Coordinates of C-alpha atoms in Angstrom, one line a residue:
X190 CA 56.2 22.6 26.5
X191 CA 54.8 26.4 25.4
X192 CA 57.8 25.9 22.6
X193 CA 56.8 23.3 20.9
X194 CA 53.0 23.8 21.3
X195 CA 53.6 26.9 18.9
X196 CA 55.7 25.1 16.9
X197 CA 53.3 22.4 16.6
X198 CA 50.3 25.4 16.4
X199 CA 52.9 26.9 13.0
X200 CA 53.6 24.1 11.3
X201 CA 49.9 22.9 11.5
X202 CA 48.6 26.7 10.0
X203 CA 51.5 26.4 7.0
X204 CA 50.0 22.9 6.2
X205 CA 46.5 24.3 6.3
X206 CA 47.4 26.8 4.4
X207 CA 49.6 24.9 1.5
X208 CA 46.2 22.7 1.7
X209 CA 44.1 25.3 0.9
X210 CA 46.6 26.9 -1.9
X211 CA 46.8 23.5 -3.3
X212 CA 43.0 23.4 -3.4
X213 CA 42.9 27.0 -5.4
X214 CA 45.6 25.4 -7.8
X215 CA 43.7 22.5 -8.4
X216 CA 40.4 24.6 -9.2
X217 CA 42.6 27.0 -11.1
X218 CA 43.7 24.0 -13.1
X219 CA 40.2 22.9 -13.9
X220 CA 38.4 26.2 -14.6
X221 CA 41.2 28.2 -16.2
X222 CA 39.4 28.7 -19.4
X223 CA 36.1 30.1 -17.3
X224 CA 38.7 32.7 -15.2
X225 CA 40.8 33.4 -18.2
X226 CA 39.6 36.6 -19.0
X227 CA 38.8 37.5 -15.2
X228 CA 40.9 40.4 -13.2
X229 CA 43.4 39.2 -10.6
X230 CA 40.9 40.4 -7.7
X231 CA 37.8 38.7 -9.7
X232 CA 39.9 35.5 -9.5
X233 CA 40.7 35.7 -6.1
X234 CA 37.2 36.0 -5.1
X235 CA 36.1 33.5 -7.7
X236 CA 38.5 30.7 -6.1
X237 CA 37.5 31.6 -2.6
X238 CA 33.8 31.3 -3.6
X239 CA 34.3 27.6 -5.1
X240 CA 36.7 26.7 -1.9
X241 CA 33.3 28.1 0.0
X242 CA 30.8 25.7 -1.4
X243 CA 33.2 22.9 -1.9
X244 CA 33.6 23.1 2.3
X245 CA 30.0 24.0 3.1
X246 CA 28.7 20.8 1.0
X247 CA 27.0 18.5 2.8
X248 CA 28.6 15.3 0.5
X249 CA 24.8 13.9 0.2
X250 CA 22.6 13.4 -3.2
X251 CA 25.9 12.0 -4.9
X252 CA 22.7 9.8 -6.9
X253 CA 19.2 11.1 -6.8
X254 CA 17.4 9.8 -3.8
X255 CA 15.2 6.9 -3.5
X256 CA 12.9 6.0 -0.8
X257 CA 8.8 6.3 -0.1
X258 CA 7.1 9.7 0.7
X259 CA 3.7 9.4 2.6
X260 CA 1.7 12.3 0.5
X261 CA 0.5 11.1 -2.5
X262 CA -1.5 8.0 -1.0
X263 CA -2.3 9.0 2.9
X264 CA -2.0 12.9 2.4
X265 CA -2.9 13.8 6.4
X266 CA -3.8 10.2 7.3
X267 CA -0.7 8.8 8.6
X268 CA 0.2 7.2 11.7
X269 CA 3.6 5.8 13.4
X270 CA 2.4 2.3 13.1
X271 CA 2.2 2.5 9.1
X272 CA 5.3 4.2 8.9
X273 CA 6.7 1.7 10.8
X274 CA 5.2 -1.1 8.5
X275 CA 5.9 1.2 5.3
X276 CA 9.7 0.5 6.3
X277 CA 9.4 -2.8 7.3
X278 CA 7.7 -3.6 3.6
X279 CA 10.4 -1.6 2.3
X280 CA 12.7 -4.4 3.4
X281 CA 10.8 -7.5 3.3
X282 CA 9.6 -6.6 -0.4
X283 CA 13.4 -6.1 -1.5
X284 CA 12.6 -2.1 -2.5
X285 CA 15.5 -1.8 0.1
X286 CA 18.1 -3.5 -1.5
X287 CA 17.4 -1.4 -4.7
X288 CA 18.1 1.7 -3.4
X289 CA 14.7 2.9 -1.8
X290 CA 16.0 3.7 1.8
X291 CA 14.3 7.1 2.7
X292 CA 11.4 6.9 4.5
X293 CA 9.7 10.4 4.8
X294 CA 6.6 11.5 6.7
X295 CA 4.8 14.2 4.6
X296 CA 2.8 17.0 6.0
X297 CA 0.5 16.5 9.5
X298 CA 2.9 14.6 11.9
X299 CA 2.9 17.5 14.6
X300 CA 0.6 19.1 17.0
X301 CA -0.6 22.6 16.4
X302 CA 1.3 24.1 18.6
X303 CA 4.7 23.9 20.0
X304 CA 6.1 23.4 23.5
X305 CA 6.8 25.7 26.2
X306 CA 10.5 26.1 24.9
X307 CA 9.6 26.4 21.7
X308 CA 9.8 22.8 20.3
X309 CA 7.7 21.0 17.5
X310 CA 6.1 18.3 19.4
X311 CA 5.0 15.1 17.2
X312 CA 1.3 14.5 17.1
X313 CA 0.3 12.5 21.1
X314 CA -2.7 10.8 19.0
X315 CA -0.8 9.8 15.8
X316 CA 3.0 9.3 16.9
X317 CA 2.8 8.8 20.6
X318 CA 6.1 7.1 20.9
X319 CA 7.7 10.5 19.6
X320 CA 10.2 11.1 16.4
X321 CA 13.0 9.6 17.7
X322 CA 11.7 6.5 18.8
X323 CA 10.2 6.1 15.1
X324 CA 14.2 7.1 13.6
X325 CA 15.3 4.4 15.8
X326 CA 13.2 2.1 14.6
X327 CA 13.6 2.7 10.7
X328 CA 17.5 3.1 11.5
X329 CA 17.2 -0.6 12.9
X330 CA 16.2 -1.8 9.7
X331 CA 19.0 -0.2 7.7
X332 CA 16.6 2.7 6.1
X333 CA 16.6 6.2 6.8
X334 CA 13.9 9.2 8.2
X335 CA 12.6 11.7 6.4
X336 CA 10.7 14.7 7.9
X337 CA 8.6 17.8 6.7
X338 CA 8.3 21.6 7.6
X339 CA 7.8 24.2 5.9
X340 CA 9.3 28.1 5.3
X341 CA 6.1 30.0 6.3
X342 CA 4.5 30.4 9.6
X343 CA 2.3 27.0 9.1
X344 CA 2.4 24.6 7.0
X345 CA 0.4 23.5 3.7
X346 CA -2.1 21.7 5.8
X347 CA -2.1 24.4 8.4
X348 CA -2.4 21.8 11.2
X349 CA 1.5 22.0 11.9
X350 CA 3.7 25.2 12.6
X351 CA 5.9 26.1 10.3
X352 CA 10.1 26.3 10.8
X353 CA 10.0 30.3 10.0
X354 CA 11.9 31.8 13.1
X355 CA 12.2 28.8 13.6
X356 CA 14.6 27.5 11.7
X357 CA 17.9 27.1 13.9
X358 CA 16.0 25.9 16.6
X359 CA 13.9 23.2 14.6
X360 CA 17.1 21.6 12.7
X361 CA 18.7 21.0 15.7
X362 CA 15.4 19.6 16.4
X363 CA 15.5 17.3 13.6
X364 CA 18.8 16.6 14.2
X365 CA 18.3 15.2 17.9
X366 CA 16.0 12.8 16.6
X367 CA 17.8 11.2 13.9
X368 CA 16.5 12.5 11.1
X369 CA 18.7 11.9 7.4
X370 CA 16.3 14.5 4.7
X371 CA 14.2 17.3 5.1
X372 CA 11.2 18.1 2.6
X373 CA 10.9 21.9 3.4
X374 CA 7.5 23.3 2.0
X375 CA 6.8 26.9 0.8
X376 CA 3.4 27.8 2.5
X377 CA 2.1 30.5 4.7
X378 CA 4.7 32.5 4.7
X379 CA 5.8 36.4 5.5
X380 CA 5.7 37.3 2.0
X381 CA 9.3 37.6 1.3
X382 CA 11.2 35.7 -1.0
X383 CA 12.2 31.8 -0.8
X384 CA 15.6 32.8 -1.5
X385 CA 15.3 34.5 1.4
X386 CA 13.6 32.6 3.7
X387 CA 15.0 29.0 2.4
X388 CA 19.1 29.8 2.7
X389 CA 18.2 30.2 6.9
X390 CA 17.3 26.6 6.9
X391 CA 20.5 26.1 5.3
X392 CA 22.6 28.1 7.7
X393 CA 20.5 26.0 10.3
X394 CA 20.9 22.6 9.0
X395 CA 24.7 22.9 8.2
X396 CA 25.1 23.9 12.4
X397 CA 23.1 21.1 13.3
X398 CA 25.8 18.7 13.5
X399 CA 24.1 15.5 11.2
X400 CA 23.7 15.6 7.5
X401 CA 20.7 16.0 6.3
X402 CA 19.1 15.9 3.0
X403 CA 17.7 19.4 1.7
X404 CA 14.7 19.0 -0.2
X405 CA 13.3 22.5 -1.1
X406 CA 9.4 22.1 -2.2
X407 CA 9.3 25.7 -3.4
X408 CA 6.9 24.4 -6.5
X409 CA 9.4 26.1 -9.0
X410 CA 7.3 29.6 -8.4
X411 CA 11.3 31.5 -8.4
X412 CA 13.0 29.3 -10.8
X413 CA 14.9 27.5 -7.8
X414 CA 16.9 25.2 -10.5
X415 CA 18.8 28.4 -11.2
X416 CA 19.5 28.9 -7.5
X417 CA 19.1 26.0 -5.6
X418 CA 22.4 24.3 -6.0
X419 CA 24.2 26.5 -3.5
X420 CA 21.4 26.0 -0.6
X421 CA 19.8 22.2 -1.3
X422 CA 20.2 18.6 -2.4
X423 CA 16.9 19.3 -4.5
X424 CA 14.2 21.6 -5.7
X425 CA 10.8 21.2 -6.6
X426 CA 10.4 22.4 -10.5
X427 CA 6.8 21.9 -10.4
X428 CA 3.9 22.2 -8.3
X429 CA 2.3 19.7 -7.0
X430 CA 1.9 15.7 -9.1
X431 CA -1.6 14.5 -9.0
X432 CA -2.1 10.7 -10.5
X433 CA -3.3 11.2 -14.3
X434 CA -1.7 11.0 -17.5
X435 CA -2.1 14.9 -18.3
X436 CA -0.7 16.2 -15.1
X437 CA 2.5 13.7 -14.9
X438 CA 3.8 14.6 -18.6
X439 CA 3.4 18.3 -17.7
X440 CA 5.4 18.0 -15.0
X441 CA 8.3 16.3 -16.6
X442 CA 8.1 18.7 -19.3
X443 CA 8.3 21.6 -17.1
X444 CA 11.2 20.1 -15.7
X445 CA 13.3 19.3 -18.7
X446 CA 13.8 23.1 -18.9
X447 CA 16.1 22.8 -16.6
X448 CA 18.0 19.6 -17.4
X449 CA 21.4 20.7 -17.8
X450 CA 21.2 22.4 -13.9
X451 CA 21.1 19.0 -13.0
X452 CA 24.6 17.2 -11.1
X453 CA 25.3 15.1 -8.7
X454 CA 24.4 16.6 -5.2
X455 CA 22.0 18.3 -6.5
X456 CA 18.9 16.9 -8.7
X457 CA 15.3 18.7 -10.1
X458 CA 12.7 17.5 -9.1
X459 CA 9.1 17.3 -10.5
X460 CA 7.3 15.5 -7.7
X461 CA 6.9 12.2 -6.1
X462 CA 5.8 9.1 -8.3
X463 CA 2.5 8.1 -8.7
X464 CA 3.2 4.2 -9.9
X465 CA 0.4 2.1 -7.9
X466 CA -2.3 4.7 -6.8
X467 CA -4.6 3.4 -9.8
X468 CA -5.4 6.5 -11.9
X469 CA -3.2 5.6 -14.8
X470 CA -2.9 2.3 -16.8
X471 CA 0.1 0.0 -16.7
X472 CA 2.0 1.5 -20.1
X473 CA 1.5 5.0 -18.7
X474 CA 3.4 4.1 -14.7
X475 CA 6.0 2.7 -17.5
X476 CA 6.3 6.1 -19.3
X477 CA 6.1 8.0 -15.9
X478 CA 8.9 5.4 -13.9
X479 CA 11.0 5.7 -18.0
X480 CA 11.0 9.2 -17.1
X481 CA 11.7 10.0 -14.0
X482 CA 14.4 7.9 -14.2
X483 CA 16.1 8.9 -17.3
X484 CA 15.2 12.5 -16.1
X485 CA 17.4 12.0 -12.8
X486 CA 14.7 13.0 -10.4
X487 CA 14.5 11.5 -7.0
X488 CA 12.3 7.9 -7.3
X489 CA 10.1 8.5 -4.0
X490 CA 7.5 5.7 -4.0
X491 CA 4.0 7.6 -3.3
X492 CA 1.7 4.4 -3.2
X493 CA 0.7 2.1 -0.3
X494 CA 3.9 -0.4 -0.6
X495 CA 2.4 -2.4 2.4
X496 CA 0.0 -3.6 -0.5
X497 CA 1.6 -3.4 -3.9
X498 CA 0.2 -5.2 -6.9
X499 CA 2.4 -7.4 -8.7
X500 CA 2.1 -4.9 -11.8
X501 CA 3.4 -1.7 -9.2
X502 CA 6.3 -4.0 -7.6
X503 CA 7.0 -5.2 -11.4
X504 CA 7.7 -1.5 -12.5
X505 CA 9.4 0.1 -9.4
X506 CA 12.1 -3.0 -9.0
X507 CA 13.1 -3.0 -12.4
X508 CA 17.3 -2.7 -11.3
X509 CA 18.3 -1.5 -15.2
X510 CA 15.7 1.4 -14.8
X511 CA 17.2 2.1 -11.9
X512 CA 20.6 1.8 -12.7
X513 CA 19.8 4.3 -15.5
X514 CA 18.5 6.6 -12.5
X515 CA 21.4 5.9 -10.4
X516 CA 24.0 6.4 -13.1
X517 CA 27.3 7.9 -11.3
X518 CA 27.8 9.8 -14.4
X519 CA 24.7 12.1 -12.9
X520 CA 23.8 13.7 -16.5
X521 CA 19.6 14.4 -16.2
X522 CA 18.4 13.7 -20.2
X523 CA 16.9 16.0 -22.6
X524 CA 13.8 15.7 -25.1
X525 CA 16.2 16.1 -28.1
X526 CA 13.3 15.8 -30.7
X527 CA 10.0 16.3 -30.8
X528 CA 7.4 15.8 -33.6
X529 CA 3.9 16.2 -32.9
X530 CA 2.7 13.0 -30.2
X531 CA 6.3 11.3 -31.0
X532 CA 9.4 12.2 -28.6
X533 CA 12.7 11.3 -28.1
X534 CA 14.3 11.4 -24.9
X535 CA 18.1 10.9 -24.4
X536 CA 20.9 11.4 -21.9
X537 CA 24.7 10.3 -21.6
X538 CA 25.7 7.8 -19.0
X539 CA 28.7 6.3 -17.5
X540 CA 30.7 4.2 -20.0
X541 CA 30.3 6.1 -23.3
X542 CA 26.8 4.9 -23.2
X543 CA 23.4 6.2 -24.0
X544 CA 20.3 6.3 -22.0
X545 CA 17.1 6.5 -24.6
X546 CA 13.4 6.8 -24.5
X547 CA 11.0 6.9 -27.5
X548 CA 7.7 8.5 -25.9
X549 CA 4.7 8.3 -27.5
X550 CA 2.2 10.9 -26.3
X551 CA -0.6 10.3 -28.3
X552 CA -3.8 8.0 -28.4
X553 CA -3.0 5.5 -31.5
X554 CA 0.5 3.1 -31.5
X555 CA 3.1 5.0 -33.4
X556 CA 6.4 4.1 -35.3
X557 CA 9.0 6.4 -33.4
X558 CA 12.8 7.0 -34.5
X559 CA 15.6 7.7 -32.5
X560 CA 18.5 9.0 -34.9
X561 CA 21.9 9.4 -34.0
X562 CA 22.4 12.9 -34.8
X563 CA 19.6 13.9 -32.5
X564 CA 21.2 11.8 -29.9
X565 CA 24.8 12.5 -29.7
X566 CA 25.7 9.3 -31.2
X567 CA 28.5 9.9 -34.4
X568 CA 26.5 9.2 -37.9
X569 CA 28.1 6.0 -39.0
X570 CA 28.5 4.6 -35.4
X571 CA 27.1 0.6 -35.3
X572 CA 25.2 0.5 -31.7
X573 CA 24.1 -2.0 -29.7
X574 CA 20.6 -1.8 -28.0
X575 CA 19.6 -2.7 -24.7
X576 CA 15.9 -3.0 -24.1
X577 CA 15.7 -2.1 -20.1
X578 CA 11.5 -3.4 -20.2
X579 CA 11.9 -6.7 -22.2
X580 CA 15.9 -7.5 -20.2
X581 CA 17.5 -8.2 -23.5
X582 CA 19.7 -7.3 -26.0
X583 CA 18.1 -6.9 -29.4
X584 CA 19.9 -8.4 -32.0
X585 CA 19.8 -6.2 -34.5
X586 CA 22.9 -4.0 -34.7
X587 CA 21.9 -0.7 -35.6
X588 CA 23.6 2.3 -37.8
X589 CA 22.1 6.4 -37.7
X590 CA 18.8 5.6 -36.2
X591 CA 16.5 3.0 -33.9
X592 CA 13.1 2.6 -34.8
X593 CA 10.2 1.0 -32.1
X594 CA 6.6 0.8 -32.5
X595 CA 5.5 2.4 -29.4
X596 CA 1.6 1.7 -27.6
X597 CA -0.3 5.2 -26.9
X598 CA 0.4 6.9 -23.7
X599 CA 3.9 4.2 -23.5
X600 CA 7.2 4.1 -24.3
X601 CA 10.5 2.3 -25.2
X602 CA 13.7 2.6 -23.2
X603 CA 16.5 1.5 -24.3
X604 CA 20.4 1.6 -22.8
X605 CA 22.4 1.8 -26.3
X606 CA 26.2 1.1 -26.6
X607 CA 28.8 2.0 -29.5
X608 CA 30.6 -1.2 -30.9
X609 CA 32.0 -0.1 -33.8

């Protein structure tokens, strides 16, 4: 019996270990012209650092997430009973279905102080049934939970601890209760660095035992774009969104600098949406949904979706927007041209295809061209336009360029498609 455990124990490490030199062959294979000019010890680490990640990764963020985030509408003023209605609308309005599934309690949902073990207690007044009982619930109705903390002592609101020193201790917390993604703030801290103080939460979340969606809020103060890829799902780029037409294009702006740090698993992100709060018009939530979406960045709903308009549910359930989002091909677009008030906006997707918007930033309606050599489209190429606001296919076939009259503060989006 001792015999053949160890020959059972041998032949299991020799087919780990072919595994794992089939692995290195396989990256070798697909990054030889990046190692080429590497030393044989500056390979060996290189391979073991991409075997590294590739094990540690958490498979989640394949697409950018979609879901409802409570900040932007209720800031501290939330309850379990509206998040427990905010998922139930999620699903009786169809948002579900689309792809909105995370449900995600911003700042305020704990007491002050924590338990004699040191454990974050939910709020007695607010969420009396607890944090799991609410995961339960939204895990009922096919959605998931979303939690805050924060890397600093307290939070932003400073009426919640913080996870700093925390941080083992609170993910296993989290991941008692069910919880699917963690927004993980960047207040009140020790003064160190947040890439520092946010790879603990990492360590933390990965020994935890459940996925869970990393969602670093670190406002974009250290760049985290340029680092964030090895420790979370997302990273703010920006600080915080507020519900005006000046602050939302600065925002995407700010984070088109980072566009090409952008993949699958990993997503900028410029701040919840605004769409339905009532502090832009209708053609500017188009501009603002047009971009986010074509930018890749998560689609977190930030309005009251218990009481949509028919204007908000009109712009937040349009599927080809989405799908334009939710592209597998995972490629965040670029402003490829800009002339004064008049922008062009494009990015690749899945099936030689061409994500497009023509942005007009100004306050008078504009004639806007999209050309082919700006876009990535060859010269002579004859395209095919999809208009993803108007759901049709515009008849004209076009050759080097598209041309829209555009409304101030809107847009045009358009899916286009090589035919000939």
């Amino acid at each position: 019996m001792e015999r053949m455990g160890v020959c059972n124990c041998v032949v299991l490490l020799m087919f780990i270990l072919c595994s794992l030199f089939s692995m290195m062959l396989t990256v070798s294979a697909t990054t030889s012209t990046t190692t080429m000019s590497l030393s044989k010890n500056t390979k060996h680490h290189y391979y073991l650092d991409r075997l590294r990640r590739n094990l540690l990764a958490n498979g989640l963020g394949s697409t950018p997430p979609m879901g409802w985030n409570s900040w932007n509408h209720f800031n501290c003023l939330i309850d379990e009973k509206m998040i427990k209605q905010t998922a139930d609308a999620l699903v009786s309005t169809g948002l579900a279905k689309l792809g909105y599934i995370y449900v995600n309690i911003d700042d305020c949902w704990a007491e002050i102080h924590r338990d004699d073990k040191g454990n974050l207690l939910a709020k007695n007044s607010t969420f009396p049934s607890g944090i799991k009982a609410l995961a339960d619930y939204v895990h009922s109705k096919g959605l998931k939970l979303g939690i805050y903390s924060d890397a600093g002592y307290y939070t932003c609101s400073k009426t919640m601890p913080g996870s700093l020193g925390h941080e083992e201790q609170d993910a296993k917390t989290f991941a008692s209760w069910g919880i699917d993604y963690l927004k993980y703030d960047n207040c009140n801290n020790d003064g160190s660095k947040p890439t520092v103080r946010y790879p603990v939460m990492t360590r933390a979340l990965m020994k935890a035992g459940r996925p869970i969606f990393f969602s670093l809020c670190e406002w974009g103060d250290l760049h985290p774009a340029l680092w964030g890829s090895k420790i979370g799902n997302s990273w703010r780029t920006t600080n915080d969104i507020a519900d005006n037409w000046d602050s939302m294009v600065s925002r995407i702006d700010m984070n088109e600098v980072y566009a090409e740090l952008a993949r699958p698993g990993g997503w900028n992100d410029p701040d919840m949406l605004e769409v339905g709060n009532g502090g832009m018009t209708k053609d500017e939530y188009i501009a603002h949904f047009s971009l986010w979406a074509i930018s890749k960045a998560p689609l977190l709903l930030g309005c009251d979706v218990r009481n949509m308009t028919k204007e908000t549910m009109y712009i937040v359930s349009n599927k080809e927007v989405i799908a334009v989002n939710q592209d597998p091909l995972g490629v965040q677009a670029k402003k490829v041209r800009m002339e004064g008030d008049m922008e062009t906006w494009a990015g690749p997707l899945s099936g030689y295809r061409v994500a497009l918007v023509l942005l007009n930033r100004g306050p008078v309606r504009r004639g806007i061209t999209g050309s082919w050599e700006d876009i990535g489209i060859p010269p002579n190429s004859v395209v095919e336009a999809r208009d993803v606001w108007e759901h049709k296919t515009l008849k004209t076939r076009f050759v080097g360029n598209l041309t829209a009259t555009v409304e101030p503060h809107g847009c045009k989006m358009y899916v286009l498609k090589t035919i000939a």
